[in-house]
Amino acid sequence: MVSALGMTAMLGGCGSTGSSDTTLKLVAADYGDSPANSSKKYWAALVDAYEATHPDVKVQVSVYSWNDVDAKVKEMVDSGNAPDMAQIGAYADYAAAGKLYPMSDTLSIGTQADFVPQLADAGDWNHTPYAMPFAASTRVLFYNKSLFQQASITPPTTWDELASDAEALKAKGVKYPFALPLGPEEAQAETMQWLLSGGSGYTDDIGTYTIDSALNGETFTWLKDDLVGKGLTGPVAPGRLNRAAAFAAFADGQVGMLNGHPTLIRQAEAKGVKFGMVPMPGRTGRARAAMGVTDWMLAFKQNGHARQIGSFLDFVYEQKNVLDFSRKYGLLPVTTSASEAMSQSDAKSDAPLHAFLEQLPSAEQYPVNKTSWAAVSAAVKQDIGQAVSPDGSPAGVLTRLQAAATAADSTAQSQG
């Protein structure tokens, strides 16, 4: 969800040099975009507050960039040194391998009940909740108000209007009329938003991969012919344009429209860009659903600290702490109590997030409860840009991705 910094930090709670009954180890992702707002500061303050009232438990937090954190946890688990907790982007492999505590073994009933239901359901594996939602976001269409005013256009509500707006922006010399980041950084997200916009998705209603569906083929054919082929996506080929670069170009006033998540708000505001946000258009109206992304908190069984893990995570998920994290990093709360508090708040920092909050209950998530998803996501990141290249074939690329997804799913099921 957030650009990685390549930073690693190790945190020890207050008084961590003394003896204690239990030391918990947590590996967490860094949501900051500079050393000044690194997640290590958030966790340091939270651990200090927890340990002040729980002297028998110490918490050590290792913070890694999003480039590294999932691989670091896998390395620790594979070497037999699993952390007690990991705040990362995927969970199904660990749940399938029997390495995680079910949520009910750690969290209090009250904390479990407070999770936004749709997010909690996405953390189920084999009908058992294992993964606890930690941070969430949805996607909307951002547009540059100044560029739209100069081109005398209004925000689009359909694909035809989006293409027409992009034509008008191009005529005014806008560098990226519509930024389409299908580069390897986060191509799976941009792809899913467009699949939903076209009326389909990665899977059908029962969880079977349908990447090569007729609707998905029509979606990428339209992107190739009506946007990319007409020079409406800017000077960088979509397959080489990463999300971070697209966001930076938007903040620099070079992008007319792009799909974005809440962190783009602060990035654009910091550069003084006047922007608006509207739901992602569909073929003939609003998209079938917005895309939602959730990051997860996992509790590993190896060290046997279920009670202490539950005590600490109940504290992490208190309304005050959830709101503090969400506001600090421009993300959506994962608990109902914090979501309601934010949606009812007219604070300057909360108001821009209301548009994202409204979409959260109906947003569709990646198929993260499939152990094959990691492999499928990697394949999409690598190949999807070719679908809109001048010599590319949308149908051919989607067919290859479908074959890879079917094979990965078959292998995962046979191993499970």
Short mmCIF file of C-alpha atoms in Angstrom, two decimals:
data_model
loop_
_atom_site.label_atom_id
_atom_site.label_comp_id
_atom_site.label_asym_id
_atom_site.label_seq_id
_atom_site.Cartn_x
_atom_site.Cartn_y
_atom_site.Cartn_z
CA MET A 1 0.00 0.00 0.00
CA VAL A 2 2.79 2.50 0.93
CA SER A 3 6.13 3.14 -0.73
CA ALA A 4 8.94 1.40 1.10
CA LEU A 5 11.84 3.29 2.63
CA GLY A 6 14.41 0.56 2.93
CA MET A 7 14.72 1.38 6.64
CA THR A 8 15.09 -1.14 9.41
CA ALA A 9 14.78 -0.24 13.05
CA MET A 10 14.83 -2.19 16.29
CA LEU A 11 12.75 -0.98 19.20
CA GLY A 12 12.90 -2.02 22.80
CA GLY A 13 10.25 -0.93 25.25
CA CYS A 14 10.93 1.19 28.31
CA GLY A 15 13.05 -0.57 30.87
CA SER A 16 13.79 -3.41 28.52
CA THR A 17 17.17 -4.00 30.14
CA GLY A 18 15.52 -5.34 33.25
CA SER A 19 14.15 -8.83 33.81
CA SER A 20 10.63 -9.74 32.84
CA ASP A 21 8.43 -12.80 32.71
CA THR A 22 7.84 -12.61 28.96
CA THR A 23 9.41 -10.81 26.00
CA LEU A 24 7.27 -10.63 22.89
CA LYS A 25 8.80 -10.06 19.49
CA LEU A 26 6.85 -8.18 16.83
CA VAL A 27 7.93 -7.61 13.23
CA ALA A 28 6.10 -4.68 11.64
CA ALA A 29 5.95 -2.85 8.32
CA ASP A 30 6.95 0.78 7.94
CA TYR A 31 4.14 3.06 6.79
CA GLY A 32 6.16 6.26 6.96
CA ASP A 33 7.47 8.12 3.94
CA SER A 34 10.41 9.72 5.75
CA PRO A 35 12.50 9.09 8.87
CA ALA A 36 10.43 11.72 10.65
CA ASN A 37 7.25 9.64 10.54
CA SER A 38 8.63 6.12 10.49
CA SER A 39 6.39 3.52 12.10
CA LYS A 40 9.14 2.88 14.64
CA LYS A 41 8.03 6.06 16.42
CA TYR A 42 4.41 4.90 16.54
CA TRP A 43 5.38 1.52 17.95
CA ALA A 44 7.85 3.00 20.45
CA ALA A 45 5.16 5.20 21.98
CA LEU A 46 2.60 2.39 21.98
CA VAL A 47 4.99 -0.09 23.60
CA ASP A 48 5.98 2.44 26.26
CA ALA A 49 2.33 3.01 27.15
CA TYR A 50 1.58 -0.72 27.30
CA GLU A 51 4.61 -1.66 29.36
CA ALA A 52 3.85 1.08 31.89
CA THR A 53 0.81 -0.92 33.02
CA HIS A 54 2.12 -4.42 32.20
CA PRO A 55 5.54 -4.71 33.87
CA ASP A 56 5.63 -8.49 33.37
CA VAL A 57 5.62 -8.20 29.56
CA LYS A 58 8.25 -6.58 27.34
CA VAL A 59 7.71 -6.00 23.63
CA GLN A 60 10.53 -5.76 21.11
CA VAL A 61 9.56 -4.38 17.71
CA SER A 62 11.57 -4.72 14.49
CA VAL A 63 10.39 -2.37 11.74
CA TYR A 64 11.19 -3.12 8.09
CA SER A 65 10.27 -1.47 4.82
CA TRP A 66 7.44 -2.92 2.75
CA ASN A 67 10.09 -4.10 0.30
CA ASP A 68 11.56 -6.38 2.96
CA VAL A 69 9.09 -7.15 5.72
CA ASP A 70 7.25 -10.14 4.22
CA ALA A 71 10.52 -11.78 3.17
CA LYS A 72 12.02 -11.14 6.62
CA VAL A 73 9.13 -12.85 8.39
CA LYS A 74 9.31 -15.80 5.99
CA GLU A 75 13.03 -16.11 6.67
CA MET A 76 12.44 -16.11 10.44
CA VAL A 77 9.65 -18.69 10.23
CA ASP A 78 11.61 -20.96 7.87
CA SER A 79 14.62 -20.89 10.20
CA GLY A 80 12.49 -21.90 13.20
CA ASN A 81 12.61 -18.46 14.84
CA ALA A 82 9.12 -17.16 14.22
CA PRO A 83 8.24 -13.86 15.90
CA ASP A 84 5.33 -13.81 18.30
CA MET A 85 3.53 -11.32 16.06
CA ALA A 86 3.95 -10.08 12.51
CA GLN A 87 2.21 -7.12 10.90
CA ILE A 88 2.53 -7.85 7.18
CA GLY A 89 0.60 -8.15 3.92
CA ALA A 90 -0.39 -11.84 3.67
CA TYR A 91 -1.32 -14.71 5.93
CA ALA A 92 -2.80 -17.72 4.11
CA ASP A 93 0.44 -19.71 3.79
CA TYR A 94 1.08 -19.51 7.54
CA ALA A 95 -2.51 -20.39 8.41
CA ALA A 96 -2.47 -23.38 6.06
CA ALA A 97 0.79 -24.59 7.62
CA GLY A 98 -0.74 -24.52 11.11
CA LYS A 99 1.68 -21.88 12.38
CA LEU A 100 -0.84 -19.28 13.57
CA TYR A 101 -3.11 -18.97 16.56
CA PRO A 102 -6.76 -18.63 15.61
CA MET A 103 -7.94 -15.15 16.49
CA SER A 104 -10.13 -16.55 19.26
CA ASP A 105 -7.06 -17.94 21.07
CA THR A 106 -5.58 -14.48 21.62
CA LEU A 107 -8.00 -11.57 21.40
CA SER A 108 -10.78 -10.78 23.84
CA ILE A 109 -14.34 -11.24 22.60
CA GLY A 110 -14.87 -7.50 22.66
CA THR A 111 -11.88 -6.82 20.41
CA GLN A 112 -12.90 -9.55 17.98
CA ALA A 113 -16.43 -8.18 17.76
CA ASP A 114 -15.20 -4.64 17.05
CA PHE A 115 -13.49 -5.43 13.74
CA VAL A 116 -15.25 -4.13 10.63
CA PRO A 117 -17.10 -7.32 9.58
CA GLN A 118 -16.01 -7.31 5.94
CA LEU A 119 -12.36 -6.98 6.96
CA ALA A 120 -12.62 -9.66 9.62
CA ASP A 121 -14.21 -12.05 7.12
CA ALA A 122 -11.31 -11.49 4.72
CA GLY A 123 -8.97 -12.83 7.41
CA ASP A 124 -10.61 -16.27 7.43
CA TRP A 125 -8.79 -19.35 6.25
CA ASN A 126 -10.76 -22.59 5.95
CA HIS A 127 -13.69 -20.89 7.75
CA THR A 128 -11.59 -19.95 10.78
CA PRO A 129 -10.45 -16.37 11.54
CA TYR A 130 -6.65 -16.30 11.77
CA ALA A 131 -5.55 -12.91 10.46
CA MET A 132 -6.48 -9.71 12.29
CA PRO A 133 -6.99 -6.65 10.07
CA PHE A 134 -4.51 -3.92 10.97
CA ALA A 135 -4.78 -1.20 8.33
CA ALA A 136 -7.14 -0.67 5.42
CA SER A 137 -7.63 1.53 2.39
CA THR A 138 -9.88 1.81 -0.61
CA ARG A 139 -9.28 3.46 -3.98
CA VAL A 140 -10.93 6.46 -5.61
CA LEU A 141 -10.26 8.45 -8.75
CA PHE A 142 -8.17 11.55 -8.00
CA TYR A 143 -8.27 14.45 -10.43
CA ASN A 144 -6.37 17.74 -10.63
CA LYS A 145 -8.95 20.50 -10.26
CA SER A 146 -6.76 23.18 -11.82
CA LEU A 147 -6.04 21.10 -14.92
CA PHE A 148 -9.71 20.17 -15.24
CA GLN A 149 -10.71 23.82 -15.03
CA GLN A 150 -8.19 24.76 -17.70
CA ALA A 151 -9.58 22.05 -19.97
CA SER A 152 -13.22 22.99 -19.16
CA ILE A 153 -14.11 19.42 -18.19
CA THR A 154 -15.89 17.70 -15.28
CA PRO A 155 -14.96 14.49 -13.41
CA PRO A 156 -15.90 11.36 -15.38
CA THR A 157 -18.66 8.94 -14.43
CA THR A 158 -18.18 6.48 -17.33
CA TRP A 159 -15.29 5.12 -19.38
CA ASP A 160 -16.30 7.19 -22.38
CA GLU A 161 -16.24 10.35 -20.25
CA LEU A 162 -12.86 9.36 -18.80
CA ALA A 163 -11.39 8.96 -22.28
CA SER A 164 -12.96 12.24 -23.42
CA ASP A 165 -11.53 14.05 -20.39
CA ALA A 166 -8.12 12.55 -21.08
CA GLU A 167 -8.28 13.77 -24.69
CA ALA A 168 -9.08 17.29 -23.47
CA LEU A 169 -6.22 17.21 -20.98
CA LYS A 170 -3.80 15.97 -23.65
CA ALA A 171 -4.88 18.85 -25.90
CA LYS A 172 -3.88 21.25 -23.11
CA GLY A 173 -0.41 19.72 -22.92
CA VAL A 174 -0.89 17.70 -19.71
CA LYS A 175 1.99 15.23 -19.43
CA TYR A 176 -0.07 12.35 -18.02
CA PRO A 177 -3.77 12.82 -18.88
CA PHE A 178 -4.47 9.51 -17.11
CA ALA A 179 -1.61 7.85 -15.21
CA LEU A 180 -1.84 4.06 -15.54
CA PRO A 181 0.80 2.46 -13.26
CA LEU A 182 1.05 -1.16 -14.37
CA GLY A 183 4.72 -1.38 -13.39
CA PRO A 184 5.88 -4.13 -11.03
CA GLU A 185 5.57 -2.13 -7.79
CA GLU A 186 1.81 -2.49 -7.44
CA ALA A 187 0.37 -3.58 -10.78
CA GLN A 188 -1.89 -6.09 -9.07
CA ALA A 189 -3.79 -3.20 -7.44
CA GLU A 190 -4.29 -1.06 -10.56
CA THR A 191 -5.29 -4.22 -12.42
CA MET A 192 -7.89 -5.20 -9.86
CA GLN A 193 -9.43 -1.73 -9.81
CA TRP A 194 -9.88 -1.89 -13.58
CA LEU A 195 -11.23 -5.45 -13.48
CA LEU A 196 -13.85 -4.33 -10.95
CA SER A 197 -14.57 -1.27 -13.04
CA GLY A 198 -15.24 -3.58 -15.98
CA GLY A 199 -17.67 -5.69 -13.98
CA SER A 200 -15.49 -8.69 -13.12
CA GLY A 201 -12.42 -9.39 -10.96
CA TYR A 202 -9.68 -11.89 -10.27
CA THR A 203 -12.13 -14.56 -9.08
CA ASP A 204 -15.80 -15.46 -9.32
CA ASP A 205 -18.26 -15.61 -6.44
CA ILE A 206 -16.99 -19.00 -5.26
CA GLY A 207 -13.30 -18.06 -5.38
CA THR A 208 -12.26 -19.64 -8.68
CA TYR A 209 -9.76 -17.60 -10.69
CA THR A 210 -11.42 -16.00 -13.74
CA ILE A 211 -8.60 -13.74 -14.95
CA ASP A 212 -9.25 -14.57 -18.60
CA SER A 213 -13.01 -13.92 -18.45
CA ALA A 214 -14.65 -12.20 -21.40
CA LEU A 215 -15.30 -9.08 -19.34
CA ASN A 216 -11.66 -8.83 -18.26
CA GLY A 217 -10.56 -9.24 -21.87
CA GLU A 218 -12.87 -6.40 -22.90
CA THR A 219 -11.51 -4.22 -20.09
CA PHE A 220 -7.88 -4.54 -21.12
CA THR A 221 -8.71 -4.27 -24.81
CA TRP A 222 -10.39 -0.92 -24.05
CA LEU A 223 -7.40 0.24 -22.01
CA LYS A 224 -5.01 -0.71 -24.82
CA ASP A 225 -7.05 0.77 -27.66
CA ASP A 226 -8.83 3.75 -26.10
CA LEU A 227 -6.32 5.05 -23.57
CA VAL A 228 -2.79 3.74 -24.14
CA GLY A 229 -3.05 3.48 -27.91
CA LYS A 230 -4.27 7.06 -28.19
CA GLY A 231 -1.39 8.44 -26.17
CA LEU A 232 -3.53 9.36 -23.16
CA THR A 233 -1.42 7.69 -20.44
CA GLY A 234 1.74 9.76 -20.68
CA PRO A 235 5.31 9.33 -21.91
CA VAL A 236 6.19 6.31 -19.74
CA ALA A 237 4.82 2.94 -20.85
CA PRO A 238 2.27 1.72 -18.27
CA GLY A 239 4.29 -1.48 -17.78
CA ARG A 240 7.26 0.63 -16.64
CA LEU A 241 5.31 3.19 -14.60
CA ASN A 242 5.25 2.39 -10.88
CA ARG A 243 2.68 3.71 -8.45
CA ALA A 244 5.19 5.77 -6.45
CA ALA A 245 6.29 7.58 -9.61
CA ALA A 246 2.68 8.18 -10.67
CA PHE A 247 1.82 9.60 -7.25
CA ALA A 248 4.88 11.85 -7.33
CA ALA A 249 3.91 13.12 -10.79
CA PHE A 250 0.39 13.87 -9.54
CA ALA A 251 1.83 15.83 -6.61
CA ASP A 252 3.98 17.74 -9.12
CA GLY A 253 0.89 18.77 -11.10
CA GLN A 254 1.73 16.61 -14.13
CA VAL A 255 -1.20 14.16 -13.92
CA GLY A 256 -4.81 14.85 -14.77
CA MET A 257 -6.33 11.69 -13.29
CA LEU A 258 -5.24 8.48 -11.56
CA ASN A 259 -6.50 5.87 -9.12
CA GLY A 260 -5.22 6.55 -5.61
CA HIS A 261 -5.50 5.62 -1.96
CA PRO A 262 -5.61 7.91 1.11
CA THR A 263 -1.88 8.51 1.42
CA LEU A 264 -1.96 10.50 -1.82
CA ILE A 265 -4.01 13.17 -0.05
CA ARG A 266 -1.12 14.39 2.09
CA GLN A 267 1.39 13.98 -0.71
CA ALA A 268 -0.68 16.24 -2.97
CA GLU A 269 -1.53 18.73 -0.23
CA ALA A 270 2.15 19.08 0.65
CA LYS A 271 2.83 20.28 -2.91
CA GLY A 272 -0.22 22.56 -3.00
CA VAL A 273 -2.13 20.58 -5.64
CA LYS A 274 -5.85 21.28 -5.71
CA PHE A 275 -7.53 17.95 -6.25
CA GLY A 276 -10.89 16.25 -6.12
CA MET A 277 -11.93 12.65 -5.53
CA VAL A 278 -14.78 10.70 -7.14
CA PRO A 279 -15.69 7.00 -7.34
CA MET A 280 -13.93 5.05 -10.06
CA PRO A 281 -16.07 5.11 -13.22
CA GLY A 282 -17.40 1.90 -14.73
CA ARG A 283 -18.25 1.11 -18.34
CA THR A 284 -21.55 2.96 -18.27
CA GLY A 285 -21.73 4.18 -14.69
CA ARG A 286 -20.19 3.63 -11.30
CA ALA A 287 -17.82 0.67 -10.99
CA ARG A 288 -19.22 -2.57 -9.59
CA ALA A 289 -17.14 -2.09 -6.45
CA ALA A 290 -14.15 -0.22 -5.16
CA MET A 291 -10.99 -2.12 -4.41
CA GLY A 292 -10.09 -2.53 -0.77
CA VAL A 293 -6.69 -3.45 0.62
CA THR A 294 -6.06 -4.77 4.11
CA ASP A 295 -2.80 -5.40 5.93
CA TRP A 296 -2.75 -8.01 8.64
CA MET A 297 -1.58 -8.77 12.15
CA LEU A 298 -0.64 -12.41 12.76
CA ALA A 299 0.01 -14.27 16.00
CA PHE A 300 2.46 -17.17 15.70
CA LYS A 301 2.13 -20.25 17.89
CA GLN A 302 5.79 -21.24 18.09
CA ASN A 303 6.67 -19.50 21.36
CA GLY A 304 3.39 -20.25 23.11
CA HIS A 305 2.59 -16.73 24.35
CA ALA A 306 -1.10 -16.63 23.49
CA ARG A 307 -2.19 -14.85 26.68
CA GLN A 308 0.49 -12.18 26.53
CA ILE A 309 -0.03 -11.66 22.78
CA GLY A 310 -3.74 -11.21 23.38
CA SER A 311 -3.14 -8.71 26.16
CA PHE A 312 -0.87 -6.59 23.98
CA LEU A 313 -3.08 -6.76 20.88
CA ASP A 314 -6.21 -5.88 22.86
CA PHE A 315 -4.31 -2.71 23.77
CA VAL A 316 -3.19 -2.14 20.16
CA TYR A 317 -6.82 -2.31 19.01
CA GLU A 318 -8.25 0.10 21.56
CA GLN A 319 -10.15 2.86 19.77
CA LYS A 320 -7.68 5.61 20.71
CA ASN A 321 -4.72 3.66 19.35
CA VAL A 322 -6.46 2.62 16.13
CA LEU A 323 -7.45 6.23 15.46
CA ASP A 324 -3.96 7.47 16.25
CA PHE A 325 -2.38 5.08 13.75
CA SER A 326 -5.00 5.76 11.05
CA ARG A 327 -4.65 9.52 11.35
CA LYS A 328 -0.89 9.42 11.46
CA TYR A 329 -0.62 7.50 8.18
CA GLY A 330 -3.80 8.50 6.35
CA LEU A 331 -5.34 5.03 6.46
CA LEU A 332 -8.77 3.70 7.38
CA PRO A 333 -9.58 2.29 10.82
CA VAL A 334 -10.19 -1.46 10.93
CA THR A 335 -12.53 -1.40 13.94
CA THR A 336 -16.16 -0.34 13.89
CA SER A 337 -15.79 1.95 16.89
CA ALA A 338 -12.88 3.85 15.37
CA SER A 339 -14.53 3.97 11.93
CA GLU A 340 -17.67 5.49 13.42
CA ALA A 341 -15.62 8.03 15.36
CA MET A 342 -13.75 9.07 12.21
CA SER A 343 -16.86 9.21 10.03
CA GLN A 344 -18.60 11.47 12.56
CA SER A 345 -15.57 13.72 12.92
CA ASP A 346 -15.37 17.00 11.01
CA ALA A 347 -11.70 17.46 11.90
CA LYS A 348 -9.61 18.73 9.00
CA SER A 349 -7.50 15.56 8.99
CA ASP A 350 -10.53 13.23 9.02
CA ALA A 351 -12.85 14.87 6.49
CA PRO A 352 -10.88 13.84 3.36
CA LEU A 353 -11.03 10.19 4.47
CA HIS A 354 -14.83 10.09 4.54
CA ALA A 355 -15.00 9.28 0.82
CA PHE A 356 -12.83 6.22 1.40
CA LEU A 357 -14.71 5.19 4.54
CA GLU A 358 -18.01 5.22 2.67
CA GLN A 359 -16.64 2.63 0.24
CA LEU A 360 -15.10 0.32 2.83
CA PRO A 361 -18.17 -1.81 3.70
CA SER A 362 -18.68 -2.83 0.05
CA ALA A 363 -15.08 -2.81 -1.15
CA GLU A 364 -13.68 -6.02 -2.60
CA GLN A 365 -10.39 -7.40 -1.34
CA TYR A 366 -7.65 -9.33 -3.05
CA PRO A 367 -8.23 -13.11 -2.75
CA VAL A 368 -5.81 -13.16 0.19
CA ASN A 369 -7.37 -16.26 1.74
CA LYS A 370 -6.03 -18.32 -1.17
CA THR A 371 -2.53 -19.67 -0.55
CA SER A 372 -1.91 -19.32 -4.29
CA TRP A 373 -2.50 -15.54 -4.26
CA ALA A 374 1.13 -14.60 -3.60
CA ALA A 375 2.26 -16.43 -6.73
CA VAL A 376 -0.61 -15.04 -8.81
CA SER A 377 0.05 -11.50 -7.62
CA ALA A 378 3.72 -11.84 -8.57
CA ALA A 379 2.77 -13.06 -12.04
CA VAL A 380 0.39 -10.13 -12.54
CA LYS A 381 3.08 -7.67 -11.48
CA GLN A 382 5.50 -9.14 -13.98
CA ASP A 383 3.24 -9.58 -17.02
CA ILE A 384 0.16 -7.35 -17.02
CA GLY A 385 1.92 -4.32 -18.51
CA GLN A 386 2.39 -6.31 -21.72
CA ALA A 387 -1.37 -6.49 -22.16
CA VAL A 388 -1.50 -2.79 -23.10
CA SER A 389 1.83 -2.50 -24.93
CA PRO A 390 1.73 -1.67 -28.66
CA ASP A 391 2.62 -5.22 -29.69
CA GLY A 392 0.84 -6.87 -26.77
CA SER A 393 -2.27 -9.02 -26.79
CA PRO A 394 -4.71 -8.48 -23.90
CA ALA A 395 -6.29 -11.89 -24.48
CA GLY A 396 -2.92 -13.60 -24.72
CA VAL A 397 -1.59 -12.06 -21.51
CA LEU A 398 -4.77 -12.81 -19.57
CA THR A 399 -4.75 -16.38 -20.84
CA ARG A 400 -1.16 -16.86 -19.62
CA LEU A 401 -2.03 -15.36 -16.23
CA GLN A 402 -5.07 -17.62 -15.97
CA ALA A 403 -2.93 -20.68 -16.67
CA ALA A 404 -0.41 -19.57 -14.04
CA ALA A 405 -3.21 -18.95 -11.52
CA THR A 406 -4.85 -22.31 -12.17
CA ALA A 407 -1.52 -24.10 -11.77
CA ALA A 408 -0.67 -22.22 -8.57
CA ASP A 409 -4.10 -22.97 -7.15
CA SER A 410 -3.79 -26.67 -8.01
CA THR A 411 -0.38 -26.87 -6.37
CA ALA A 412 -1.59 -25.06 -3.27
CA GLN A 413 -4.59 -27.36 -2.91
CA SER A 414 -2.49 -30.49 -3.33
CA GLN A 415 -0.08 -29.28 -0.64
CA GLY A 416 -2.90 -28.29 1.67
#
